[in-house]
mmCIF file with all atom_site columns, C-alpha atoms in Angstrom:
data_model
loop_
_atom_site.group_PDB
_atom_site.id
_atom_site.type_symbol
_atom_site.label_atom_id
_atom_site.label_alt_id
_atom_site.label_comp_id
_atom_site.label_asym_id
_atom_site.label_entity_id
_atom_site.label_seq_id
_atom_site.pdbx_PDB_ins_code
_atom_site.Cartn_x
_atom_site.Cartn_y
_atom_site.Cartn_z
_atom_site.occupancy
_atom_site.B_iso_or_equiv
_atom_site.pdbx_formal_charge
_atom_site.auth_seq_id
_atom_site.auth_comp_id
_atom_site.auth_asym_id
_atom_site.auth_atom_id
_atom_site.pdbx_PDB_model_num
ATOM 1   C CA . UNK A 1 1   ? 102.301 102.019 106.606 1.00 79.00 ? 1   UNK A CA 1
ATOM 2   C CA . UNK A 1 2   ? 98.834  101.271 105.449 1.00 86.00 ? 2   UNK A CA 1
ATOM 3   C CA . UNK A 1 3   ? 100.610 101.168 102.053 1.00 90.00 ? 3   UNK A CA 1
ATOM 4   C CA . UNK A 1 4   ? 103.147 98.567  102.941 1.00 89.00 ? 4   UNK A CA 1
ATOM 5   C CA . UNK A 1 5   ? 100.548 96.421  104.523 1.00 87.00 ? 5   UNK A CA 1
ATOM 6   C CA . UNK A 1 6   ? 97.936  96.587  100.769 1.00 91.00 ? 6   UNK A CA 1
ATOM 7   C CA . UNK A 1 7   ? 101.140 95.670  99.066  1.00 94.00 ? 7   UNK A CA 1
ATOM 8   C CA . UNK A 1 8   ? 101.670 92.669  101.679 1.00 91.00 ? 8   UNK A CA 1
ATOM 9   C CA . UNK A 1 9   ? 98.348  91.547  101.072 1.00 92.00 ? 9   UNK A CA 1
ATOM 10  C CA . UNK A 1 10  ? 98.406  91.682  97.313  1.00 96.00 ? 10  UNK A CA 1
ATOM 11  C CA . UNK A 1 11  ? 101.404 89.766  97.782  1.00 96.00 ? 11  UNK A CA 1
ATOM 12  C CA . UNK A 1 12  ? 99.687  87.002  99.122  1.00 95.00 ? 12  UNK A CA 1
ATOM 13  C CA . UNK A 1 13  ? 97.384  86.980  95.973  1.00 97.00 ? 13  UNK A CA 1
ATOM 14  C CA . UNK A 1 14  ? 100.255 86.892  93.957  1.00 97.00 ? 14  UNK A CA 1
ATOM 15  C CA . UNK A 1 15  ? 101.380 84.192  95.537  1.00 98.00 ? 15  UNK A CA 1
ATOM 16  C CA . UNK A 1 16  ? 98.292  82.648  95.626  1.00 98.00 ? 16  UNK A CA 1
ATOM 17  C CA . UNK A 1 17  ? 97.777  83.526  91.560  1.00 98.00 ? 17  UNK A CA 1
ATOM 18  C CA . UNK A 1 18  ? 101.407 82.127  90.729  1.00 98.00 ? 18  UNK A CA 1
ATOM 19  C CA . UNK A 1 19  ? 100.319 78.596  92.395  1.00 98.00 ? 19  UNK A CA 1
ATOM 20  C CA . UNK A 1 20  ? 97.160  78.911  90.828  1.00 98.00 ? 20  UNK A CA 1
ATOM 21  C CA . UNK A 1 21  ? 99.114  79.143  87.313  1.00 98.00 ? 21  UNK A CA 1
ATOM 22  C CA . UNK A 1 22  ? 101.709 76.626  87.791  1.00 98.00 ? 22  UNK A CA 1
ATOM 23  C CA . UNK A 1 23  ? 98.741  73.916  88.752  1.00 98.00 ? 23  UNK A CA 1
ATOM 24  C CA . UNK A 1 24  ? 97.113  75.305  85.929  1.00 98.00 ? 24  UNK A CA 1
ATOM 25  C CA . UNK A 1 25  ? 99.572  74.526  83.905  1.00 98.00 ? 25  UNK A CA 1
ATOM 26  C CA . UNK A 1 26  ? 100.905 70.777  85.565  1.00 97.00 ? 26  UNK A CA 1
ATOM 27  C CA . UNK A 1 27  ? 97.519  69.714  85.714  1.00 97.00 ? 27  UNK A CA 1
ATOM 28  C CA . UNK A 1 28  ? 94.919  71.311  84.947  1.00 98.00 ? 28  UNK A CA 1
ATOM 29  C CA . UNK A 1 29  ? 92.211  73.275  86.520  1.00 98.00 ? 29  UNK A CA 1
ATOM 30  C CA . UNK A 1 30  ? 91.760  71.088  89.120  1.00 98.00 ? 30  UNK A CA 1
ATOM 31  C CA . UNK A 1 31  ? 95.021  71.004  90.509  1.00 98.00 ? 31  UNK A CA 1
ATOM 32  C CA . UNK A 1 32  ? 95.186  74.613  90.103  1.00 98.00 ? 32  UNK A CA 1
ATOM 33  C CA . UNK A 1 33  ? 92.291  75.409  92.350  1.00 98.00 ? 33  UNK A CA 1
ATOM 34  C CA . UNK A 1 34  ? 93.527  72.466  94.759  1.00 98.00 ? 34  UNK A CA 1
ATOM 35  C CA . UNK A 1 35  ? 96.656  74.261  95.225  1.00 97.00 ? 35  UNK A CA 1
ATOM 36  C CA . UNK A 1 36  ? 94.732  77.677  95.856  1.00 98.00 ? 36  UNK A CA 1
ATOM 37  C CA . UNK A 1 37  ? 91.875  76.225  98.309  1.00 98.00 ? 37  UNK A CA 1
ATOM 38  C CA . UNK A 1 38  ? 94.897  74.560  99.927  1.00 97.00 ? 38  UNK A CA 1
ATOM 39  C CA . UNK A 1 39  ? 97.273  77.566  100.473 1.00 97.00 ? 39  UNK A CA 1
ATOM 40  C CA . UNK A 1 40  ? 94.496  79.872  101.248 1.00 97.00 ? 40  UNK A CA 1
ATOM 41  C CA . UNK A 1 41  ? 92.787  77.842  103.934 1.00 96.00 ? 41  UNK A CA 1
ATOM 42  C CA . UNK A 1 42  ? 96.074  77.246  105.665 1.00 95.00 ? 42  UNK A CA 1
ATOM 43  C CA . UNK A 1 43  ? 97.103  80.888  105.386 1.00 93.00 ? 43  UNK A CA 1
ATOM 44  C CA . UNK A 1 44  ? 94.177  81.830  107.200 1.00 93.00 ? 44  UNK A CA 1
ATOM 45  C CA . UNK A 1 45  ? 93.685  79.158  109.648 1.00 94.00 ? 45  UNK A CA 1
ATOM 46  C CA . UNK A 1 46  ? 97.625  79.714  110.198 1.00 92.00 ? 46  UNK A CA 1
ATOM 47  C CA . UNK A 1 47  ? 99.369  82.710  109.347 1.00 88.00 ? 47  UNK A CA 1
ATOM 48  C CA . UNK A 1 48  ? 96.008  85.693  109.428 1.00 86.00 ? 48  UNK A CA 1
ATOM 49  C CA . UNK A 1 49  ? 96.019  88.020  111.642 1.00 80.00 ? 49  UNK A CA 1
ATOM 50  C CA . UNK A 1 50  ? 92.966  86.337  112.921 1.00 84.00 ? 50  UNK A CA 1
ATOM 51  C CA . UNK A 1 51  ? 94.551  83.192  112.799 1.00 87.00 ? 51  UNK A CA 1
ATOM 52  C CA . UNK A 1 52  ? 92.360  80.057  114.196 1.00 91.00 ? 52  UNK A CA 1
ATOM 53  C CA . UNK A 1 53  ? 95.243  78.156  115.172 1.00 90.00 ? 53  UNK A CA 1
ATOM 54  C CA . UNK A 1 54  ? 98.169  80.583  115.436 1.00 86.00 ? 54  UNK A CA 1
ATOM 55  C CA . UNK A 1 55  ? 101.329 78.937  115.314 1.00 86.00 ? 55  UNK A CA 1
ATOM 56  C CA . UNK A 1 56  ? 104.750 79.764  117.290 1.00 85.00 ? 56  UNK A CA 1
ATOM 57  C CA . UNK A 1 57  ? 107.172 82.253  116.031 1.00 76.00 ? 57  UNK A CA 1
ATOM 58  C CA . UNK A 1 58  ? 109.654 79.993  114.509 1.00 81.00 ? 58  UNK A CA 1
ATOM 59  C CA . UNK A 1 59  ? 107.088 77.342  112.962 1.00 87.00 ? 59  UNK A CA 1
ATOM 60  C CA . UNK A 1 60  ? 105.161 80.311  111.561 1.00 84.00 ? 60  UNK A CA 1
ATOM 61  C CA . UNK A 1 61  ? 108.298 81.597  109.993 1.00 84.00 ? 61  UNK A CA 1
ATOM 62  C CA . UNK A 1 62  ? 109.055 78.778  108.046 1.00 91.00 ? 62  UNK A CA 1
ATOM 63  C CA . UNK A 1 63  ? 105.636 78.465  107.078 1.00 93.00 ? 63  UNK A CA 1
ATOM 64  C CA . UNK A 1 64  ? 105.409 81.891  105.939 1.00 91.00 ? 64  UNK A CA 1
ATOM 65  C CA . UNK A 1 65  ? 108.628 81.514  104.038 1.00 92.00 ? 65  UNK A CA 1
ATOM 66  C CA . UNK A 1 66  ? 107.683 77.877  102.662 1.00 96.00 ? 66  UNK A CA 1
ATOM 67  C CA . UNK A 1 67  ? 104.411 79.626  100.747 1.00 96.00 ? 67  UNK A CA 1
ATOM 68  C CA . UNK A 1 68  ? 106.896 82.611  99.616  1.00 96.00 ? 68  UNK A CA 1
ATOM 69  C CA . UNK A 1 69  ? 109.670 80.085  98.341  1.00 97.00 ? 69  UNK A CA 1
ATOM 70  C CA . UNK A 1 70  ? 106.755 78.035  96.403  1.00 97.00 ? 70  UNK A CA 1
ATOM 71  C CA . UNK A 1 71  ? 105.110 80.819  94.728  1.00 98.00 ? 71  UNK A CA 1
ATOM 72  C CA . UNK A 1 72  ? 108.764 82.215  93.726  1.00 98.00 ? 72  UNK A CA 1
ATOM 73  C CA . UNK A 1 73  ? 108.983 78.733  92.262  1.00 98.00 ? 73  UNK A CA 1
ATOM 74  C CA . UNK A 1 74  ? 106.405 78.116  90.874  1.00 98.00 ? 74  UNK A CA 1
ATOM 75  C CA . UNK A 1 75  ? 107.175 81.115  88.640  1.00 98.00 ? 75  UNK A CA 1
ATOM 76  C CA . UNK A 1 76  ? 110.505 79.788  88.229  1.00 98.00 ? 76  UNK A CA 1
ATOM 77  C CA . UNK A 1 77  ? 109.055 76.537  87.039  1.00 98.00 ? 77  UNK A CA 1
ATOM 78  C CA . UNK A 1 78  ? 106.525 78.696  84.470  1.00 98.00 ? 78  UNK A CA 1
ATOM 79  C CA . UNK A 1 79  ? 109.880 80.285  82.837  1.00 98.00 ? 79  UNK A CA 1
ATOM 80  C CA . UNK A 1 80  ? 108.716 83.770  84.481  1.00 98.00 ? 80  UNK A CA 1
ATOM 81  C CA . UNK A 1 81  ? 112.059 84.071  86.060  1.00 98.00 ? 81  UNK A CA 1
ATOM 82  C CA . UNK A 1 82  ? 112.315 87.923  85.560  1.00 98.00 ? 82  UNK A CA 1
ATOM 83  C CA . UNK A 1 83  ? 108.555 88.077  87.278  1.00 98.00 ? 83  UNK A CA 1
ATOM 84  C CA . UNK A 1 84  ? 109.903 85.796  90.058  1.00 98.00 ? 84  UNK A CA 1
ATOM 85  C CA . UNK A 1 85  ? 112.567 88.230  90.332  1.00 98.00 ? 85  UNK A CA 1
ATOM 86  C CA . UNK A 1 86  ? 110.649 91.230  90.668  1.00 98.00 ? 86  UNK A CA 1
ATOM 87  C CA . UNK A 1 87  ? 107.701 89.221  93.016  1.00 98.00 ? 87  UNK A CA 1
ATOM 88  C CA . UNK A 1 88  ? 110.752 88.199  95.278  1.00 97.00 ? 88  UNK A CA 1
ATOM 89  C CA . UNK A 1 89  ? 112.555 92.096  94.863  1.00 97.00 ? 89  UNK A CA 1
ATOM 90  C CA . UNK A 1 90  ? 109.105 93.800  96.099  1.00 97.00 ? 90  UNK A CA 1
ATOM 91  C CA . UNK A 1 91  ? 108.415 91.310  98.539  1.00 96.00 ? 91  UNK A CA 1
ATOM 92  C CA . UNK A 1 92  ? 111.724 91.907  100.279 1.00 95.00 ? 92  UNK A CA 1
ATOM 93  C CA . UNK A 1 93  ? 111.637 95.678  100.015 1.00 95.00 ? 93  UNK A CA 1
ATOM 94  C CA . UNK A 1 94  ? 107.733 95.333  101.640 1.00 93.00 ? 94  UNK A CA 1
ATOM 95  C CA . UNK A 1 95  ? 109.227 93.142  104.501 1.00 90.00 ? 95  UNK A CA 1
ATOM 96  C CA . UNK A 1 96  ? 112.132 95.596  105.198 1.00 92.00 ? 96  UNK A CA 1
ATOM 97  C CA . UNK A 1 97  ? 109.552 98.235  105.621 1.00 92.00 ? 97  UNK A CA 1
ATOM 98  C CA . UNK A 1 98  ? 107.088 96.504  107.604 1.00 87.00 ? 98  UNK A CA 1
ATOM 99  C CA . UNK A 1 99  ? 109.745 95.510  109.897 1.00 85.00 ? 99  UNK A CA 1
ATOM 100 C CA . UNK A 1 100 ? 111.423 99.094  110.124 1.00 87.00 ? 100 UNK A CA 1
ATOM 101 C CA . UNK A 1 101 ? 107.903 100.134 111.139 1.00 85.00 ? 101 UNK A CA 1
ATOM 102 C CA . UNK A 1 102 ? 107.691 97.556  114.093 1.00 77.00 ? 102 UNK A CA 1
ATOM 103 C CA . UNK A 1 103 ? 104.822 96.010  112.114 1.00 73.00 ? 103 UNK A CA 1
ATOM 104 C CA . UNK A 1 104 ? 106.293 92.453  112.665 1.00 63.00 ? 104 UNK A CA 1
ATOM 105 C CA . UNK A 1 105 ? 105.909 92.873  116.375 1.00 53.00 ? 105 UNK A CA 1
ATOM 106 C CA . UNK A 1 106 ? 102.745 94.234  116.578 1.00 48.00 ? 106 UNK A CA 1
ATOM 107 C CA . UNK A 1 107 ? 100.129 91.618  117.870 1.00 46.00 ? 107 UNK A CA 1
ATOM 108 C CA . UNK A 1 108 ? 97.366  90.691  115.276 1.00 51.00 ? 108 UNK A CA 1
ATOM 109 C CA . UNK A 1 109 ? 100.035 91.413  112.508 1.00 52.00 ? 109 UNK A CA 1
ATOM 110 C CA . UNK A 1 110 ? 100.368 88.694  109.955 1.00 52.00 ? 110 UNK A CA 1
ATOM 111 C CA . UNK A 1 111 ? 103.901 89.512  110.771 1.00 53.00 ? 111 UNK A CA 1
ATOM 112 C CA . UNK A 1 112 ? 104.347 89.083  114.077 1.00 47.00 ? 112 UNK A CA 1
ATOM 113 C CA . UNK A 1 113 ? 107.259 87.931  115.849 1.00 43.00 ? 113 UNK A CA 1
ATOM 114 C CA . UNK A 1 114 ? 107.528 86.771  119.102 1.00 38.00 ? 114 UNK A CA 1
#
């Protein structure tokens, strides 16, 4: 489990890196570490497991998957499509687990479902 939830979280830098490089590349570096600051700060004031604000189940959701779907295209958008492929493969076969394991529903998750 504790394996599921490091690949999770290096998820989230990947997603974080693949915004970083599409900025990077649309504008420059200042877009690119707009784009980080911006995802990053909203991820943890949003969707941590120490959340400041947490958000309701279905608003989270779509938040969660609205950062997943960006990052999968920004890639896209970089012609990585074979690395958006494989970031989108691993991140379904992480969520499958996590959510076998109940770790969606447990409180404090960055998963959780309610």
């Amino acid at each position: 489990m504790l394996a599921a939830l490091a690949l999770r979280f290096a998820l989230e830098l990947g997603a974080l890196a693949a915004m970083g490089w599409w900025g990077w590349r649309m504008g420059g570096p200042l877009l690119a570490v707009a784009l980080v600051v911006a995802v990053a700060a909203a991820w943890g004031a949003l969707l941590s497991p120490r959340a400041a604000w947490p958000l309701p189940w279905p608003v989270r959701a779509l938040l969660e998957a609205a950062v997943w779907v960006a990052a999968v295209g920004a890639l896209v958008g970089l012609g990585a499509a074979g690395l958006a492929a494989a970031f989108s493969g691993v991140l379904a076969v992480d969520l499958v687990v996590l959510v076998g394991a109940g770790e969606w529903q447990r409180p404090g998750s960055s998963l959780v479902l309610r």
